[in-house]
């Protein structure tokens, strides 16, 4: 086999945690001489999977089936399955397909480059790595010699914890990501400093429940609020975000940070899940709507105009029409700028599998459509309020080229995470990662269009 075959392709499903793990894996593989290649050319076909609902789990099985097709034609090719479905199904993947030669769990991503090398060299036929680690598993941090540190220039994600201890009744995450393990604050800060030194301006701190950072036995005495203040001070960090926040653990000090830290973006993703206290209690979320709405008021009190986004589940076992109407009412009351909404899906091993009555699929589907119609209305109204204002946009990538040819639309995001498209000269060069002052001209259904106020080129 020649060096030329040492190629990989990663398909990623799921949340930012997985996207971040895949980014790391790609960098680590390249540092060991692997090259990224299209799916139909790569030797190692890697899938980073999500099992939060049944649908993404099923997508993994159909993708394995599709990838087998390449492996049958060329015996040097093989499939590696990692992430949450891999943790859940484990060696079961070997039974599904002869071409799956590596299965790795969510705490084992750091070992994957070495394992792929071993498989590539033919030292072993099959490997399963599924153990959970005791502490936060540090991975060697690879800064590229040149080029961006993530798939979005100027932006980076930093893991501050792994796992989750909440065991919400519907959720598989604690089973597939393991117990909560906080990373040491010094490690977080040294990674942040290195990234800032590498031109990163927008930083997102990542964890399943960042508000309980430091509260597990791995914690080093630093609270999430203290960590936020220390990260915000790192020179070069112009925008700081974090996700995901659990409402039950959002501390007053973190709320105050929104009033005190000018580089902490005025936006928060605060999953509400449902608007009915009865359903929230059945979900085991640990807060009621009085607490949730109190947090919303407190946040907007310290940072007027702050935007909120959320996650919602419809059709949780036992949800009545009245419960659902409470969700609609709460969504309207808070005025979420956007939301992710899902139909409840039974996940193996979770408590809600045994809860009844199950909501009829058609009823849940119809509730989802009503919820999404309301959200569309709220999103449109929120975007409309931006017209005529000025904001700072971090450019991500060219979006579409105008017919004339000398103008090119760039896509970026404002501090609240809204997508803004801006026409710029086509010969302006690569502007990805630049911050640009923009005046908003029009609001579309899910995005804004603006014009550059200054010249970045
Ligand atoms: N740690 C994050 C959520 C991670 S999962 C948090 O607690 O906010 C992302 C979202 O998927 C959840 O917020 C929830 O809305 C949804 N979700 C999780 N399990 C689900 C299930 N069994 N059925 C439907 N949606 C689910
Ligand atoms: Fe799942 Fe709840 Fe943990 Fe979020 S907080 S990952 S919804 S168990
Ligand atoms: Fe999915 Fe695992 Fe994230 S289940 S949502 S990829 S933690």
Short mmCIF file of C-alpha atoms and ligand atoms in Angstrom, two decimals:
data_model
loop_
_atom_site.label_atom_id
_atom_site.label_comp_id
_atom_site.label_asym_id
_atom_site.label_seq_id
_atom_site.Cartn_x
_atom_site.Cartn_y
_atom_site.Cartn_z
CA UNK A 1 0.00 0.00 0.00
CA UNK A 2 1.39 3.41 -0.82
CA UNK A 3 1.35 6.48 1.39
CA UNK A 4 -1.28 7.83 -1.01
CA UNK A 5 -3.93 5.56 0.44
CA UNK A 6 -3.59 6.99 3.91
CA UNK A 7 -6.75 9.00 3.51
CA UNK A 8 -9.81 9.54 5.70
CA UNK A 9 -13.30 10.93 5.49
CA UNK A 10 -15.42 11.88 8.51
CA UNK A 11 -19.22 12.15 8.52
CA UNK A 12 -20.52 13.85 11.64
CA UNK A 13 -23.99 13.67 13.16
CA UNK A 14 -25.24 15.35 16.32
CA UNK A 15 -24.32 18.27 18.52
CA UNK A 16 -21.40 20.70 18.79
CA UNK A 17 -19.61 18.20 20.99
CA UNK A 18 -19.43 15.80 18.07
CA UNK A 19 -18.53 18.51 15.57
CA UNK A 20 -15.70 19.54 17.89
CA UNK A 21 -14.52 15.94 18.35
CA UNK A 22 -14.48 15.45 14.58
CA UNK A 23 -12.51 18.68 14.10
CA UNK A 24 -9.96 17.42 16.61
CA UNK A 25 -9.79 14.00 14.99
CA UNK A 26 -9.22 15.48 11.54
CA UNK A 27 -6.35 17.64 12.85
CA UNK A 28 -4.81 14.77 14.81
CA UNK A 29 -4.94 12.48 11.78
CA UNK A 30 -3.36 15.08 9.54
CA UNK A 31 -0.59 15.52 12.12
CA UNK A 32 0.14 11.77 11.65
CA UNK A 33 0.33 11.93 7.87
CA UNK A 34 -3.28 11.18 6.97
CA UNK A 35 -5.01 13.30 4.32
CA UNK A 36 -8.68 14.27 4.11
CA UNK A 37 -10.40 12.85 1.02
CA UNK A 38 -13.92 12.67 -0.43
CA UNK A 39 -16.07 9.77 0.74
CA UNK A 40 -15.67 7.77 -2.46
CA UNK A 41 -11.87 7.98 -2.31
CA UNK A 42 -10.98 7.64 1.38
CA UNK A 43 -9.47 4.51 2.94
CA UNK A 44 -10.74 5.11 6.50
CA UNK A 45 -14.45 5.95 6.42
CA UNK A 46 -15.21 7.42 9.83
CA UNK A 47 -18.70 8.08 11.19
CA UNK A 48 -19.17 10.17 14.33
CA UNK A 49 -22.65 9.30 15.49
CA UNK A 50 -25.56 10.72 17.51
CA UNK A 51 -28.19 8.69 19.33
CA UNK A 52 -30.25 11.43 20.94
CA UNK A 53 -33.34 10.43 18.93
CA UNK A 54 -34.21 7.40 16.86
CA UNK A 55 -33.85 9.23 13.54
CA UNK A 56 -30.12 10.08 13.74
CA UNK A 57 -29.49 6.53 15.00
CA UNK A 58 -31.22 5.05 11.95
CA UNK A 59 -29.24 7.37 9.67
CA UNK A 60 -26.03 5.80 10.98
CA UNK A 61 -27.16 2.29 9.99
CA UNK A 62 -28.11 3.39 6.51
CA UNK A 63 -24.79 5.20 6.10
CA UNK A 64 -22.86 2.09 7.20
CA UNK A 65 -24.81 0.21 4.52
CA UNK A 66 -23.88 2.76 1.89
CA UNK A 67 -20.19 2.82 2.85
CA UNK A 68 -20.01 -0.98 2.65
CA UNK A 69 -20.42 -0.54 -1.05
CA UNK A 70 -16.99 1.19 -1.32
CA UNK A 71 -15.37 -1.42 0.92
CA UNK A 72 -16.67 -4.31 -1.20
CA UNK A 73 -15.03 -2.78 -4.25
CA UNK A 74 -11.70 -2.13 -2.52
CA UNK A 75 -10.64 -4.36 0.37
CA UNK A 76 -8.17 -1.81 1.78
CA UNK A 77 -11.10 0.42 2.74
CA UNK A 78 -12.86 0.11 6.07
CA UNK A 79 -15.45 1.78 8.28
CA UNK A 80 -14.80 3.23 11.78
CA UNK A 81 -17.83 4.09 13.91
CA UNK A 82 -17.50 6.41 16.89
CA UNK A 83 -19.51 8.65 19.19
CA UNK A 84 -22.82 8.11 20.90
CA UNK A 85 -24.39 5.27 18.85
CA UNK A 86 -21.04 3.47 18.96
CA UNK A 87 -21.07 3.77 22.75
CA UNK A 88 -24.65 2.49 22.81
CA UNK A 89 -24.36 -0.41 20.35
CA UNK A 90 -20.67 -1.24 20.84
CA UNK A 91 -19.47 -4.43 19.22
CA UNK A 92 -22.94 -4.87 17.74
CA UNK A 93 -21.54 -2.89 14.81
CA UNK A 94 -19.19 -5.78 14.03
CA UNK A 95 -22.22 -8.04 13.65
CA UNK A 96 -23.94 -5.54 11.38
CA UNK A 97 -21.08 -5.33 8.94
CA UNK A 98 -17.82 -7.12 8.17
CA UNK A 99 -16.41 -3.82 6.98
CA UNK A 100 -16.66 -2.07 10.34
CA UNK A 101 -13.17 -2.53 11.76
CA UNK A 102 -13.12 0.08 14.53
CA UNK A 103 -15.76 1.00 17.09
CA UNK A 104 -14.83 3.79 19.51
CA UNK A 105 -16.78 5.27 22.39
CA UNK A 106 -17.17 8.92 23.33
CA UNK A 107 -14.22 8.96 25.79
CA UNK A 108 -11.91 7.21 23.34
CA UNK A 109 -11.62 9.69 20.46
CA UNK A 110 -8.09 10.53 21.64
CA UNK A 111 -6.93 6.95 20.90
CA UNK A 112 -8.40 6.84 17.39
CA UNK A 113 -5.43 8.18 15.38
CA UNK A 114 -3.14 5.48 16.80
CA UNK A 115 -5.79 2.79 16.26
CA UNK A 116 -6.36 3.83 12.67
CA UNK A 117 -2.61 3.61 12.07
CA UNK A 118 -2.60 0.08 13.48
CA UNK A 119 -5.52 -0.96 11.29
CA UNK A 120 -3.92 0.67 8.29
CA UNK A 121 -0.65 -1.17 8.87
CA UNK A 122 -2.61 -4.41 9.17
CA UNK A 123 -1.44 -5.04 12.76
CA UNK A 124 -4.95 -5.89 13.80
CA UNK A 125 -8.17 -6.72 11.99
CA UNK A 126 -10.67 -5.23 14.40
CA UNK A 127 -10.66 -2.97 17.44
CA UNK A 128 -13.32 -1.94 19.95
CA UNK A 129 -12.55 0.86 22.41
CA UNK A 130 -15.57 1.56 24.57
CA UNK A 131 -14.37 2.30 28.11
CA UNK A 132 -15.36 5.41 30.00
CA UNK A 133 -12.49 7.27 31.68
CA UNK A 134 -12.45 8.33 35.33
CA UNK A 135 -11.42 11.91 34.71
CA UNK A 136 -11.57 14.43 31.87
CA UNK A 137 -9.56 12.75 29.15
CA UNK A 138 -7.02 15.21 27.83
CA UNK A 139 -6.17 14.92 24.17
CA UNK A 140 -3.01 16.21 22.64
CA UNK A 141 -3.82 19.69 21.43
CA UNK A 142 -2.89 20.15 17.78
CA UNK A 143 -2.56 23.66 16.46
CA UNK A 144 -2.13 23.58 12.71
CA UNK A 145 1.09 24.93 11.23
CA UNK A 146 -1.04 27.15 9.04
CA UNK A 147 -4.71 27.46 8.24
CA UNK A 148 -7.66 27.65 10.59
CA UNK A 149 -7.97 25.87 13.94
CA UNK A 150 -11.55 24.84 13.21
CA UNK A 151 -13.84 24.48 10.23
CA UNK A 152 -14.86 28.12 10.79
CA UNK A 153 -11.94 30.58 10.56
CA UNK A 154 -11.59 32.88 13.56
CA UNK A 155 -13.88 30.67 15.65
CA UNK A 156 -13.10 27.84 18.01
CA UNK A 157 -14.78 25.55 20.50
CA UNK A 158 -13.21 24.55 23.78
CA UNK A 159 -14.44 21.58 25.76
CA UNK A 160 -14.71 22.38 29.45
CA UNK A 161 -16.36 19.15 30.58
CA UNK A 162 -17.54 15.77 29.41
CA UNK A 163 -20.67 13.79 30.19
CA UNK A 164 -23.79 14.64 32.11
CA UNK A 165 -25.23 13.72 35.53
CA UNK A 166 -28.77 14.97 35.07
CA UNK A 167 -30.55 11.92 33.72
CA UNK A 168 -33.54 13.81 32.36
CA UNK A 169 -36.23 11.14 31.93
CA UNK A 170 -36.10 11.13 28.12
CA UNK A 171 -32.38 11.50 27.52
CA UNK A 172 -29.77 8.96 26.50
CA UNK A 173 -26.82 11.37 26.76
CA UNK A 174 -25.74 10.41 30.32
CA UNK A 175 -25.57 6.77 29.22
CA UNK A 176 -23.58 7.39 26.05
CA UNK A 177 -21.36 10.23 27.27
CA UNK A 178 -20.85 8.99 30.82
CA UNK A 179 -20.77 10.88 34.12
CA UNK A 180 -19.91 14.56 34.28
CA UNK A 181 -16.18 15.24 34.36
CA UNK A 182 -14.93 18.82 34.52
CA UNK A 183 -11.68 19.77 32.95
CA UNK A 184 -9.14 21.69 35.03
CA UNK A 185 -9.56 25.44 34.65
CA UNK A 186 -5.82 25.86 33.97
CA UNK A 187 -6.06 23.46 31.01
CA UNK A 188 -9.05 25.35 29.66
CA UNK A 189 -7.24 28.67 29.99
CA UNK A 190 -4.03 27.52 28.37
CA UNK A 191 -5.98 26.19 25.38
CA UNK A 192 -7.91 29.48 25.15
CA UNK A 193 -4.67 31.48 25.24
CA UNK A 194 -3.13 29.32 22.53
CA UNK A 195 -6.21 29.72 20.33
CA UNK A 196 -6.33 33.47 20.86
CA UNK A 197 -2.66 33.61 19.89
CA UNK A 198 -3.63 31.78 16.74
CA UNK A 199 -6.12 34.45 15.67
CA UNK A 200 -9.30 33.08 17.24
CA UNK A 201 -11.74 35.87 18.03
CA UNK A 202 -14.90 33.97 18.82
CA UNK A 203 -14.78 31.26 21.41
CA UNK A 204 -17.52 28.86 22.51
CA UNK A 205 -17.14 26.93 25.75
CA UNK A 206 -18.71 23.51 25.37
CA UNK A 207 -20.33 21.00 27.69
CA UNK A 208 -23.67 19.21 28.11
CA UNK A 209 -24.41 21.34 31.14
CA UNK A 210 -21.79 24.06 31.50
CA UNK A 211 -23.54 25.63 34.49
CA UNK A 212 -22.52 22.71 36.66
CA UNK A 213 -18.87 23.03 35.65
CA UNK A 214 -16.60 22.29 38.60
CA UNK A 215 -19.35 20.74 40.72
CA UNK A 216 -18.29 17.13 40.09
CA UNK A 217 -15.43 15.44 41.93
CA UNK A 218 -13.03 16.33 39.12
CA UNK A 219 -13.64 20.05 39.71
CA UNK A 220 -10.70 22.18 40.89
CA UNK A 221 -12.76 24.64 42.94
CA UNK A 222 -13.39 27.02 40.04
CA UNK A 223 -17.08 27.70 39.36
CA UNK A 224 -18.44 28.24 35.87
CA UNK A 225 -18.91 31.97 36.59
CA UNK A 226 -15.26 32.27 37.71
CA UNK A 227 -14.12 30.41 34.60
CA UNK A 228 -16.16 32.74 32.38
CA UNK A 229 -14.55 35.84 33.89
CA UNK A 230 -11.07 34.38 33.45
CA UNK A 231 -11.65 33.32 29.85
CA UNK A 232 -13.22 36.69 28.98
CA UNK A 233 -10.00 38.42 30.11
CA UNK A 234 -7.78 36.56 27.65
CA UNK A 235 -6.49 39.17 25.17
CA UNK A 236 -7.90 38.76 21.66
CA UNK A 237 -11.18 37.10 22.60
CA UNK A 238 -13.76 39.44 21.12
CA UNK A 239 -16.76 37.15 21.43
CA UNK A 240 -17.43 34.58 24.09
CA UNK A 241 -20.32 32.10 24.06
CA UNK A 242 -21.14 28.92 25.93
CA UNK A 243 -23.47 26.01 25.44
CA UNK A 244 -25.46 24.21 26.76
CA UNK A 245 -26.99 25.76 29.88
CA UNK A 246 -29.35 23.92 32.15
CA UNK A 247 -31.92 26.31 33.72
CA UNK A 248 -31.78 24.56 37.07
CA UNK A 249 -28.06 25.33 37.47
CA UNK A 250 -27.83 28.84 35.99
CA UNK A 251 -26.22 30.76 38.88
CA UNK A 252 -26.86 34.45 39.68
CA UNK A 253 -23.13 35.08 39.12
CA UNK A 254 -23.43 33.77 35.54
CA UNK A 255 -26.45 36.00 34.94
CA UNK A 256 -24.47 38.96 36.29
CA UNK A 257 -21.62 38.11 33.91
CA UNK A 258 -23.93 39.11 31.05
CA UNK A 259 -24.12 42.58 32.57
CA UNK A 260 -20.42 42.85 33.33
CA UNK A 261 -18.52 41.22 30.47
CA UNK A 262 -18.79 43.23 27.27
CA UNK A 263 -17.33 40.39 25.16
CA UNK A 264 -19.86 37.86 26.47
CA UNK A 265 -22.34 37.73 23.57
CA UNK A 266 -25.85 38.93 24.47
CA UNK A 267 -27.48 35.62 23.64
CA UNK A 268 -28.18 32.43 25.54
CA UNK A 269 -29.40 28.99 24.52
CA UNK A 270 -31.54 27.94 27.49
CA UNK A 271 -33.41 24.69 26.79
CA UNK A 272 -36.94 24.96 28.21
CA UNK A 273 -38.21 21.59 26.82
CA UNK A 274 -41.84 22.25 27.82
CA UNK A 275 -44.05 25.00 29.22
CA UNK A 276 -46.15 22.87 31.56
CA UNK A 277 -44.97 22.30 35.13
CA UNK A 278 -46.55 18.85 35.13
CA UNK A 279 -44.52 17.78 32.07
CA UNK A 280 -41.32 19.45 33.32
CA UNK A 281 -41.67 17.48 36.52
CA UNK A 282 -42.27 14.20 34.65
CA UNK A 283 -39.18 14.98 32.58
CA UNK A 284 -37.20 15.40 35.80
CA UNK A 285 -35.86 18.76 34.71
CA UNK A 286 -35.57 20.20 38.22
CA UNK A 287 -37.25 23.58 37.52
CA UNK A 288 -40.75 24.89 36.98
CA UNK A 289 -41.96 27.72 34.78
CA UNK A 290 -41.79 30.25 37.61
CA UNK A 291 -38.07 29.56 37.90
CA UNK A 292 -37.56 29.57 34.13
CA UNK A 293 -39.39 32.85 33.55
CA UNK A 294 -37.57 34.36 36.54
CA UNK A 295 -34.26 33.57 34.83
CA UNK A 296 -35.48 35.19 31.61
CA UNK A 297 -36.42 38.38 33.48
CA UNK A 298 -33.11 38.42 35.37
CA UNK A 299 -31.10 37.98 32.16
CA UNK A 300 -32.98 40.73 30.36
CA UNK A 301 -32.66 42.89 33.47
CA UNK A 302 -28.85 42.83 33.31
CA UNK A 303 -28.62 42.82 29.49
CA UNK A 304 -31.65 44.46 27.84
CA UNK A 305 -32.26 43.14 24.34
CA UNK A 306 -30.61 39.84 25.10
CA UNK A 307 -31.80 37.13 22.71
CA UNK A 308 -32.81 33.71 23.91
CA UNK A 309 -32.98 30.45 22.01
CA UNK A 310 -34.22 27.10 23.22
CA UNK A 311 -34.88 23.38 22.76
CA UNK A 312 -38.43 22.01 22.95
CA UNK A 313 -39.90 18.51 23.00
CA UNK A 314 -43.52 17.87 21.95
CA UNK A 315 -45.43 14.68 22.61
CA UNK A 316 -43.66 13.67 25.82
CA UNK A 317 -45.62 10.77 27.41
CA UNK A 318 -48.75 12.12 29.07
CA UNK A 319 -48.64 15.51 27.31
CA UNK A 320 -52.21 16.77 26.84
CA UNK A 321 -53.46 19.48 24.52
CA UNK A 322 -53.60 21.81 27.54
CA UNK A 323 -49.97 21.04 28.43
CA UNK A 324 -48.98 21.76 24.85
CA UNK A 325 -50.92 25.07 24.86
CA UNK A 326 -48.82 26.05 27.90
CA UNK A 327 -45.68 25.41 25.84
CA UNK A 328 -47.02 27.63 23.03
CA UNK A 329 -47.93 30.33 25.54
CA UNK A 330 -44.49 30.24 27.16
CA UNK A 331 -42.69 30.33 23.81
CA UNK A 332 -44.71 33.41 22.83
CA UNK A 333 -44.21 35.03 26.23
CA UNK A 334 -40.41 34.64 26.17
CA UNK A 335 -40.24 35.50 22.47
CA UNK A 336 -37.48 33.03 21.60
CA UNK A 337 -35.48 34.20 18.63
CA UNK A 338 -35.17 30.63 17.41
CA UNK A 339 -35.67 27.14 18.71
CA UNK A 340 -34.93 23.52 17.99
CA UNK A 341 -38.09 21.49 18.43
CA UNK A 342 -38.40 17.73 18.39
CA UNK A 343 -41.01 15.04 18.62
CA UNK A 344 -40.38 12.91 21.71
CA UNK A 345 -38.54 9.72 20.82
CA UNK A 346 -38.25 6.67 23.12
CA UNK A 347 -34.57 5.99 23.82
CA UNK A 348 -33.34 2.67 25.15
CA UNK A 349 -32.68 2.58 28.89
CA UNK A 350 -34.28 5.94 29.71
CA UNK A 351 -37.03 6.31 32.33
CA UNK A 352 -39.63 7.75 29.98
CA UNK A 353 -39.72 4.54 27.92
CA UNK A 354 -41.95 3.14 30.66
CA UNK A 355 -44.10 6.30 30.99
CA UNK A 356 -47.62 6.30 29.61
CA UNK A 357 -49.81 7.22 27.85
CA UNK A 358 -47.67 7.67 24.75
CA UNK A 359 -48.82 10.51 22.54
CA UNK A 360 -50.11 9.46 19.15
CA UNK A 361 -47.53 10.13 16.42
CA UNK A 362 -49.96 12.18 14.30
CA UNK A 363 -50.98 14.30 17.27
CA UNK A 364 -47.31 14.96 18.09
CA UNK A 365 -46.58 15.78 14.46
CA UNK A 366 -49.43 18.26 14.36
CA UNK A 367 -48.23 19.90 17.60
CA UNK A 368 -44.72 20.19 16.16
CA UNK A 369 -46.07 22.00 13.09
CA UNK A 370 -48.08 24.43 15.23
CA UNK A 371 -45.04 25.10 17.40
CA UNK A 372 -42.81 25.65 14.39
CA UNK A 373 -45.34 28.00 12.79
CA UNK A 374 -45.34 30.10 15.97
CA UNK A 375 -41.54 30.06 16.03
CA UNK A 376 -41.37 31.21 12.41
CA UNK A 377 -43.61 34.12 13.30
CA UNK A 378 -41.45 35.06 16.32
CA UNK A 379 -38.21 34.68 14.36
CA UNK A 380 -39.49 36.90 11.56
CA UNK A 381 -40.65 39.57 14.04
CA UNK A 382 -37.31 39.46 15.89
CA UNK A 383 -35.29 39.75 12.68
CA UNK A 384 -37.46 42.66 11.53
CA UNK A 385 -36.45 44.67 14.62
CA UNK A 386 -32.85 44.53 13.39
CA UNK A 387 -33.51 46.43 10.18
CA UNK A 388 -31.77 49.81 10.28
CA UNK A 389 -29.44 48.85 13.15
CA UNK A 390 -25.68 48.46 12.93
CA UNK A 391 -23.90 45.36 14.06
CA UNK A 392 -20.57 43.60 13.89
CA UNK A 393 -20.50 40.48 11.74
CA UNK A 394 -17.89 37.73 11.86
CA UNK A 395 -17.54 36.52 8.28
CA UNK A 396 -17.70 32.76 7.76
CA UNK A 397 -17.80 31.90 4.07
CA UNK A 398 -18.94 33.14 0.68
CA UNK A 399 -22.65 32.34 0.26
CA UNK A 400 -23.69 32.95 -3.33
CA UNK A 401 -22.36 34.91 -6.23
CA UNK A 402 -24.44 37.59 -7.90
CA UNK A 403 -25.10 37.37 -11.62
CA UNK A 404 -23.02 40.48 -12.33
CA UNK A 405 -19.88 38.67 -11.19
CA UNK A 406 -18.14 41.58 -9.45
CA UNK A 407 -20.17 41.25 -6.26
CA UNK A 408 -20.04 38.29 -3.97
CA UNK A 409 -22.29 37.56 -0.99
CA UNK A 410 -20.53 36.66 2.24
CA UNK A 411 -22.28 34.89 5.06
CA UNK A 412 -21.48 35.69 8.66
CA UNK A 413 -23.00 35.99 12.11
CA UNK A 414 -23.69 38.92 14.41
CA UNK A 415 -22.94 38.77 18.13
CA UNK A 416 -26.33 37.16 18.78
CA UNK A 417 -25.63 34.42 16.24
CA UNK A 418 -28.03 35.73 13.55
CA UNK A 419 -27.00 34.87 10.01
CA UNK A 420 -26.20 38.01 7.99
CA UNK A 421 -25.50 38.01 4.24
CA UNK A 422 -23.46 40.91 2.91
CA UNK A 423 -22.58 41.81 -0.69
CA UNK A 424 -18.86 42.52 -0.98
CA UNK A 425 -16.51 43.01 -3.91
CA UNK A 426 -15.75 39.64 -5.53
CA UNK A 427 -12.06 40.52 -5.73
CA UNK A 428 -11.85 41.31 -2.00
CA UNK A 429 -9.89 38.15 -1.21
CA UNK A 430 -10.52 35.63 1.56
CA UNK A 431 -12.40 37.45 4.28
CA UNK A 432 -13.32 34.44 6.42
CA UNK A 433 -12.65 35.20 10.08
CA UNK A 434 -12.80 39.00 9.65
CA UNK A 435 -15.06 41.18 11.79
CA UNK A 436 -17.02 43.66 9.74
CA UNK A 437 -19.27 46.59 10.70
CA UNK A 438 -22.58 46.15 8.91
CA UNK A 439 -25.83 48.10 8.59
CA UNK A 440 -28.85 45.78 8.37
CA UNK A 441 -31.05 46.52 5.39
CA UNK A 442 -33.60 43.74 5.13
CA UNK A 443 -34.87 40.79 7.12
CA UNK A 444 -35.59 37.46 5.43
CA UNK A 445 -37.37 34.52 7.00
CA UNK A 446 -34.32 33.14 8.82
CA UNK A 447 -31.55 35.60 8.05
CA UNK A 448 -30.61 39.23 7.52
CA UNK A 449 -29.09 41.15 4.64
CA UNK A 450 -26.76 44.06 5.37
CA UNK A 451 -24.21 46.36 3.80
CA UNK A 452 -20.65 46.88 4.93
CA UNK A 453 -20.08 50.13 6.79
CA UNK A 454 -16.29 49.91 6.80
CA UNK A 455 -13.94 48.22 4.36
CA UNK A 456 -12.29 44.98 5.47
CA UNK A 457 -10.34 44.45 2.28
N1 LIG B 1 -27.41 18.95 27.28
C1 LIG B 1 -28.35 19.62 26.52
C2 LIG B 1 -29.15 18.80 25.55
C3 LIG B 1 -28.51 17.82 24.70
S1 LIG B 1 -29.62 16.91 23.72
C4 LIG B 1 -29.35 20.19 27.47
O1 LIG B 1 -29.70 19.59 28.46
O2 LIG B 1 -29.82 21.23 27.16
C5 LIG B 1 -30.33 18.20 22.71
C6 LIG B 1 -31.81 18.26 22.76
O3 LIG B 1 -32.38 17.09 22.22
C7 LIG B 1 -32.43 18.35 24.15
O4 LIG B 1 -32.40 19.64 24.66
C8 LIG B 1 -33.83 17.87 23.89
O5 LIG B 1 -34.68 18.93 23.50
C9 LIG B 1 -33.68 16.92 22.72
N2 LIG B 1 -33.87 15.54 23.13
C10 LIG B 1 -33.10 14.82 23.97
N3 LIG B 1 -33.60 13.58 24.12
C11 LIG B 1 -34.71 13.51 23.35
C12 LIG B 1 -35.67 12.49 23.09
N4 LIG B 1 -35.60 11.30 23.66
N5 LIG B 1 -36.69 12.77 22.23
C13 LIG B 1 -36.76 13.99 21.65
N6 LIG B 1 -35.90 14.97 21.87
C14 LIG B 1 -34.87 14.76 22.71
FE1 LIG B 2 -29.76 15.11 28.45
FE2 LIG B 2 -30.77 16.43 30.49
FE3 LIG B 2 -28.15 15.92 30.40
FE4 LIG B 2 -29.20 17.65 28.73
S1 LIG B 2 -29.13 17.87 30.95
S2 LIG B 2 -27.75 16.05 28.21
S3 LIG B 2 -31.22 16.81 28.31
S4 LIG B 2 -29.78 14.42 30.60
FE1 LIG B 3 -26.17 13.37 20.03
FE2 LIG B 3 -24.32 12.48 21.59
FE3 LIG B 3 -24.54 15.05 21.15
S1 LIG B 3 -26.38 11.74 21.52
S2 LIG B 3 -26.72 15.31 20.83
S3 LIG B 3 -24.02 13.56 19.65
S4 LIG B 3 -24.01 14.08 23.08
#
